Coordinates of C-alpha atoms in Angstrom, one line a residue:
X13 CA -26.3 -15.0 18.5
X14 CA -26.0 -15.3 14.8
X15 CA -25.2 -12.2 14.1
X16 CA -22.1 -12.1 16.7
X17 CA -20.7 -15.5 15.5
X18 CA -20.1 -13.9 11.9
X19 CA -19.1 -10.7 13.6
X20 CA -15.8 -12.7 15.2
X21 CA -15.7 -14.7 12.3
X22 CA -14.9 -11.5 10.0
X23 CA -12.6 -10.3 13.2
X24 CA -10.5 -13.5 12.4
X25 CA -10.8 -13.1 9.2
X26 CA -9.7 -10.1 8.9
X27 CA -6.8 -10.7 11.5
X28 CA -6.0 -13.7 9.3
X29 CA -5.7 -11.8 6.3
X30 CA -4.0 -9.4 7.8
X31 CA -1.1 -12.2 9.0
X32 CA -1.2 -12.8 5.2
X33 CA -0.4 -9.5 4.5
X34 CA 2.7 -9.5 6.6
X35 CA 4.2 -12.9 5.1
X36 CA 3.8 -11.5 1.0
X37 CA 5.4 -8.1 2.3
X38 CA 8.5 -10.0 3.4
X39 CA 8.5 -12.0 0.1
X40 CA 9.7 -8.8 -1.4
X41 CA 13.1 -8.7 0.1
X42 CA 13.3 -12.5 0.4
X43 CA 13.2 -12.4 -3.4
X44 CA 15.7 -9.8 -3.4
X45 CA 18.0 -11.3 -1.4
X46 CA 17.8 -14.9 -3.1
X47 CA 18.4 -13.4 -6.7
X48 CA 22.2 -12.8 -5.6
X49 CA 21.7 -16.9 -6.0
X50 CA 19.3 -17.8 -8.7
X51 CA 18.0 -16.3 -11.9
X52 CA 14.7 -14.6 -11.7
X53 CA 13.1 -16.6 -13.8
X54 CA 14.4 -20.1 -12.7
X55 CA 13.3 -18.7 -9.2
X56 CA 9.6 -17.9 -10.7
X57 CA 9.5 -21.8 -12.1
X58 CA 10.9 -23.2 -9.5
X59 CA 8.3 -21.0 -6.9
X60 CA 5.1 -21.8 -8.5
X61 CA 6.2 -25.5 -10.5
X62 CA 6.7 -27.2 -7.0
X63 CA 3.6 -25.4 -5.6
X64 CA 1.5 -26.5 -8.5
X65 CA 2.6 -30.0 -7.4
X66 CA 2.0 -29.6 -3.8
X67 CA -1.7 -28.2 -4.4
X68 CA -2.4 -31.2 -7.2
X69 CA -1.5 -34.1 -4.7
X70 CA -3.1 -32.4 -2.0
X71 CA -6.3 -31.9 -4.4
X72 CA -5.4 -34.8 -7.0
X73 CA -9.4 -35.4 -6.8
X74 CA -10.7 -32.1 -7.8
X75 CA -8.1 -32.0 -10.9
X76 CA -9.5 -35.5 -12.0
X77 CA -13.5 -33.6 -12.3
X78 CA -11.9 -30.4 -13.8
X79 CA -14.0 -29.1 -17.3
X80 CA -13.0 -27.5 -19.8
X81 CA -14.7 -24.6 -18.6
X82 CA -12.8 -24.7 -15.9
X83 CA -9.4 -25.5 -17.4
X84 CA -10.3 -22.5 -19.5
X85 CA -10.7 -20.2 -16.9
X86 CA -8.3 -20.8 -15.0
X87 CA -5.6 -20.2 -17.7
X88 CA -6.9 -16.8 -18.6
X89 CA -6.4 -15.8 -14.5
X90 CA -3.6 -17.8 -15.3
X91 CA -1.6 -15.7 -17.9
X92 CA -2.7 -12.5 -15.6
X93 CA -1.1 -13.9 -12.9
X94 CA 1.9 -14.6 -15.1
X95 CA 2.5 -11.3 -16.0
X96 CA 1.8 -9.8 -12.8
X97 CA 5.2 -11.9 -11.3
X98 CA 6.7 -11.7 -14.2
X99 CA 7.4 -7.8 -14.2
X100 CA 7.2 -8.5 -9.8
X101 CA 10.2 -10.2 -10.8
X102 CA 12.4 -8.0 -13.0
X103 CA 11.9 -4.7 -11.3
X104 CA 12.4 -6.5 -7.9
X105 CA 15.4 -7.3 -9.2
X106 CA 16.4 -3.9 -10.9
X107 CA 15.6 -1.6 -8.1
X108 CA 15.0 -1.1 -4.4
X109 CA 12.2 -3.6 -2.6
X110 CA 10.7 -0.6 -0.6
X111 CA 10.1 1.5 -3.9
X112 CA 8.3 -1.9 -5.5
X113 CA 6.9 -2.7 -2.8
X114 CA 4.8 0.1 -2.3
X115 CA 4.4 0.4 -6.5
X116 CA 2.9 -2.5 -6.8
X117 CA 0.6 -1.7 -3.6
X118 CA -1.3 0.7 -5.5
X119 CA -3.4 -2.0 -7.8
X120 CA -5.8 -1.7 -5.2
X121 CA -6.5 2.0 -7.1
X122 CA -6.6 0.3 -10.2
X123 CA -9.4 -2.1 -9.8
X124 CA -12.3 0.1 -10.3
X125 CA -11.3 1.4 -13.1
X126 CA -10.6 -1.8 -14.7
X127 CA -13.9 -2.7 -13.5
X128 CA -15.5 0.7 -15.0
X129 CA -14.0 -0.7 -18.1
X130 CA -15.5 -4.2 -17.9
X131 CA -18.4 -4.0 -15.9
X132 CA -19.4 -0.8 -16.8
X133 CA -19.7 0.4 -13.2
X134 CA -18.3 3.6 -13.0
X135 CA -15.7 4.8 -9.9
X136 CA -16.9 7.6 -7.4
X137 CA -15.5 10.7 -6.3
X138 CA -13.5 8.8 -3.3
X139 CA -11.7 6.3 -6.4
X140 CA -11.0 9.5 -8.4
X141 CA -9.3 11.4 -5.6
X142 CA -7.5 8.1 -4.9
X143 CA -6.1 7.7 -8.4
X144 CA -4.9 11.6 -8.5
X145 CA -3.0 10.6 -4.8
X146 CA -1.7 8.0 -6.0
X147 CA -0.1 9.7 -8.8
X148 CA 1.0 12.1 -7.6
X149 CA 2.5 9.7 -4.7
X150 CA 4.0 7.4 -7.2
X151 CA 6.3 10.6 -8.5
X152 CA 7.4 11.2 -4.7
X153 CA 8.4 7.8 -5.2
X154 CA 10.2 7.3 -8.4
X155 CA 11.3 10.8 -9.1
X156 CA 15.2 10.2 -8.5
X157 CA 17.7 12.8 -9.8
X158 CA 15.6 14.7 -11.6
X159 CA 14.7 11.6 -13.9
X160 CA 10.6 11.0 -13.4
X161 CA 10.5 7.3 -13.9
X162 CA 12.8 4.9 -15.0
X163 CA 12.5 1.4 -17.0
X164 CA 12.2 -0.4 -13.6
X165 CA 9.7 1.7 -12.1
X166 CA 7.8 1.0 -15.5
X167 CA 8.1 -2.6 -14.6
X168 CA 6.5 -2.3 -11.1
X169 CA 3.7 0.3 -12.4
X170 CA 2.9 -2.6 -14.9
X171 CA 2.9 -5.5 -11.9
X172 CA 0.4 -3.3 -10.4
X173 CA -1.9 -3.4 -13.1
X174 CA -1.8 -7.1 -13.8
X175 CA -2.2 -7.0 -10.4
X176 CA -5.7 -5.7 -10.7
X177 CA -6.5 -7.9 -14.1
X178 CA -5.9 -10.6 -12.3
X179 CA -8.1 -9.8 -9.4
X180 CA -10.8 -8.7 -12.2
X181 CA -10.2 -12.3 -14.1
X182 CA -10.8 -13.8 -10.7
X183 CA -14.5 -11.9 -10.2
X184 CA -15.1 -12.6 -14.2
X185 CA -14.1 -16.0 -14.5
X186 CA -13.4 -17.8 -11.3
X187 CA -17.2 -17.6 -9.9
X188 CA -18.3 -20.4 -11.9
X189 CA -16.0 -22.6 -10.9
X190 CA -14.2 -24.4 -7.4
X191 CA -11.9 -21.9 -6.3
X192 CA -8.9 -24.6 -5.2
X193 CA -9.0 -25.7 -8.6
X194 CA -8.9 -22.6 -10.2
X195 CA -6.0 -21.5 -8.1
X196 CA -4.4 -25.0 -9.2
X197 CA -4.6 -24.0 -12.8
X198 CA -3.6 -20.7 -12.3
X199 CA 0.0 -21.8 -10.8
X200 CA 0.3 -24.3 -13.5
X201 CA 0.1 -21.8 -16.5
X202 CA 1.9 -19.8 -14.1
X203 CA 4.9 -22.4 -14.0
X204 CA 5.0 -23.9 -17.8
X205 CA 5.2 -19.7 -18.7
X206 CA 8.5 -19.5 -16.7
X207 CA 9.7 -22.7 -17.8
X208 CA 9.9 -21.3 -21.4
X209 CA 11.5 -18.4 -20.4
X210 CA 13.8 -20.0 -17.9
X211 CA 14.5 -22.2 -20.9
X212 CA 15.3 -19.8 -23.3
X213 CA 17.3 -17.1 -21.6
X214 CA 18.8 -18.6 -18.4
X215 CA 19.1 -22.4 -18.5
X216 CA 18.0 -24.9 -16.5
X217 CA 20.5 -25.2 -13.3
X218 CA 19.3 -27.5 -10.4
X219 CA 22.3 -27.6 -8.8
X220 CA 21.4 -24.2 -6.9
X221 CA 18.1 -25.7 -5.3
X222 CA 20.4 -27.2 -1.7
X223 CA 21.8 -23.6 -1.8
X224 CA 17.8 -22.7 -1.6
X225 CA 16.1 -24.6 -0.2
X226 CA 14.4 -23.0 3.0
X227 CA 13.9 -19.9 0.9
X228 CA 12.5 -21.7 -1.5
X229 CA 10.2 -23.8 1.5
X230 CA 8.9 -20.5 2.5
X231 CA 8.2 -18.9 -0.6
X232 CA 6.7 -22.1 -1.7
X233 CA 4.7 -23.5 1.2
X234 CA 4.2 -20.3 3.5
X235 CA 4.1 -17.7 0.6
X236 CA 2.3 -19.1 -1.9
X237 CA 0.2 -22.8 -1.0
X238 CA -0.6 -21.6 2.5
X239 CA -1.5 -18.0 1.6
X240 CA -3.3 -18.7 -1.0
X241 CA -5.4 -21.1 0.3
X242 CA -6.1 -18.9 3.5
X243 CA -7.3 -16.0 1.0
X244 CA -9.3 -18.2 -0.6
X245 CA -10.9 -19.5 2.7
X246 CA -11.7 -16.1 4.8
X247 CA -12.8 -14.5 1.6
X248 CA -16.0 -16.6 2.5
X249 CA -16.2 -14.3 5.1
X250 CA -15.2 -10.5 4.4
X251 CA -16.1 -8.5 1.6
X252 CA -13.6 -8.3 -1.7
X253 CA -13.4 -4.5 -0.5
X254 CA -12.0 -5.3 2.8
X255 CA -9.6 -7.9 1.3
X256 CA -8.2 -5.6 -0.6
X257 CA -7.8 -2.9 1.7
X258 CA -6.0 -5.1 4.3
X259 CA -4.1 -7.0 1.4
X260 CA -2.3 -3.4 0.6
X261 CA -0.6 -3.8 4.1
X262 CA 2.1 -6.1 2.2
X263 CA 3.3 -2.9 0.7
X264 CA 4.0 -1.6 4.3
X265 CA 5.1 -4.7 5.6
X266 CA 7.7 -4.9 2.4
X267 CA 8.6 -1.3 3.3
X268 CA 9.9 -2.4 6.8
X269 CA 11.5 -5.3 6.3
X270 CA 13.4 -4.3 3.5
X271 CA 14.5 -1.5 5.3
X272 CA 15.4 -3.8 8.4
X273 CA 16.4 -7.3 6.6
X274 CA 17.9 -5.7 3.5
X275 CA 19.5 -2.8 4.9
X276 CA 17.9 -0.2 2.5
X277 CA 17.1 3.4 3.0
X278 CA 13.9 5.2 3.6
X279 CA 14.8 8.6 2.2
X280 CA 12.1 11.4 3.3
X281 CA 10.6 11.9 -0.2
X282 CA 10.3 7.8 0.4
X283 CA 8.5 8.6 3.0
X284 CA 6.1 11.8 1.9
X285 CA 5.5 8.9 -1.4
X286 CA 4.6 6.4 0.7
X287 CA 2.3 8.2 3.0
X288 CA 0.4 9.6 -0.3
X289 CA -0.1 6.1 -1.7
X290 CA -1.3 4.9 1.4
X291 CA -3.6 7.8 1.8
X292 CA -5.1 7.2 -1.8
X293 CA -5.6 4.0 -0.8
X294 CA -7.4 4.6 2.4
X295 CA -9.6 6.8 0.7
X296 CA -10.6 4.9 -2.0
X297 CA -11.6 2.1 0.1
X298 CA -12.8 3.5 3.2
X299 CA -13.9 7.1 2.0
X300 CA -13.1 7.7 5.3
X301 CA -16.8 6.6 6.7
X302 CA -14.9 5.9 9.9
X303 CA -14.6 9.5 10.8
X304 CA -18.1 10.2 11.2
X305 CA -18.9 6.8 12.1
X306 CA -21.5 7.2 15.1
X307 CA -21.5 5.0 18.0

């Protein structure tokens, strides 16, 4: 009976996730479509300073108990998740949402190797096939003209990664502590970062937020409080692997909707791209057990 009560729990958990998935793939052309308005980095303030306030009153108490140790650790994920959005940010910006979106999906092929790095655990066959996939799928993807890569598709190959360190800062540092609060501190840092910068090379203009403001209500409360706080909950439940894995659907979600909400093109070699980086990523994380799973 035990056993089949976790077994549905890790179906809704995984169906859950999935949902998640779906709502940060369509942040990518949301995004897109709001810079026309704002300034990317008043948008990244803006973004994670009112969800830093919505997740401190809702958890005023757990702030009040925070350590040092925990204040600590939470800025170091926090300054990894800072530069993850920060280069989300300029190459969304700079270049198509499908071509980013799918980019940035492939820090799921960059964990391991991080975690070779750190951990000292070193990848298998199935994470070094992955890798060579994804390269090679990453060229389908960014080779335009003749021109490999260009400073934007740097931008998003470097999101990916911070991607990953931040996902390695969590394992590293955020096991010691209460993941809300953690998560609390990490959009803090994340907020005061883009502050500066919004500060220093845009300007603070408020009079844009009525213009906004149910883009920004999504991206705040759907895309970021909400989804975060889901992740953290059903990760109680499925392993980090599996996260991950279903986590990379945002880059096929993105795909789609920018294709249908931004009007964007899907050119074959797109496509042949796409299919390799999803490929990698399958094998990496599943090394295709399922094909000779027996019943």
């Amino acid at each position: 009976m035990k056993n089949i009560k976790n077994e549905k729990r890790k179906i809704i958990s995984s169906v859950t996730l999935a949902v998640v998935a779906l709502v940060w793939g369509t942040t990518f052309a949301v995004i897109k479509d709001t810079l026309s308005i704002v300034q990317p980095f008043s948008l990244m303030m803006l973004r994670f300073g009112f969800s830093a306030l919505l997740l401190s009153i809702f958890y005023l108490g757990k702030i009040k108990k925070a350590k040092i140790k925990d204040i600590k650790n939470g800025s170091i994920i926090g300054i990894f998740m800072f530069l993850a959005f920060y280069f989300l940010i300029i190459s969304i910006k700079n270049t198509t949402v499908s071509k980013v979106s799918f980019i940035i999906g492939a820090y799921v092929l960059i964990v391991p190797f991080l975690a070779w790095v750190i951990n000292k655990k070193k990848p298998d066959k199935y994470a070094v096939a992955g890798a060579v996939l994804a390269t090679i799928g990453l060229g389908f993807l960014t080779i335009e003209k003749g021109v490999a890569f260009n400073v934007w598709d740097i931008a998003a190959v470097c999101c990916s990664f911070f991607f990953a360190a931040h996902m390695i800062a969590i394992e590293k540092y955020g096991k010691d502590s209460d993941p809300i609060l953690i998560t609390v501190i990490q959009f803090i840092v994340t907020a005061v970062i883009f502050v500066f910068l919004t500060g220093c090379f845009e300007g603070y203009d408020f009079s844009i937020l009525p213009r906004i403001k149910w883009t920004l209500g999504y991206l705040v409360v759907i895309s970021t409080v909400i989804s975060f706080a889901v992740q953290t909950a059903v990760q109680r439940y499925i392993s980090s692997t599996s996260t991950a894995l279903i986590l990379t659907l945002q880059s096929v979600f993105g795909a789609i909707f920018a294709v249908w909400y931004l009007n964007e093109r899907m050119t074959f070699q797109m496509g042949i791209g796409c299919a390799l980086v999803f490929t990698a990523i399958v094998t990496q994380e599943t090394k295709w057990k399922f094909l000779t799973k027996k019943d």
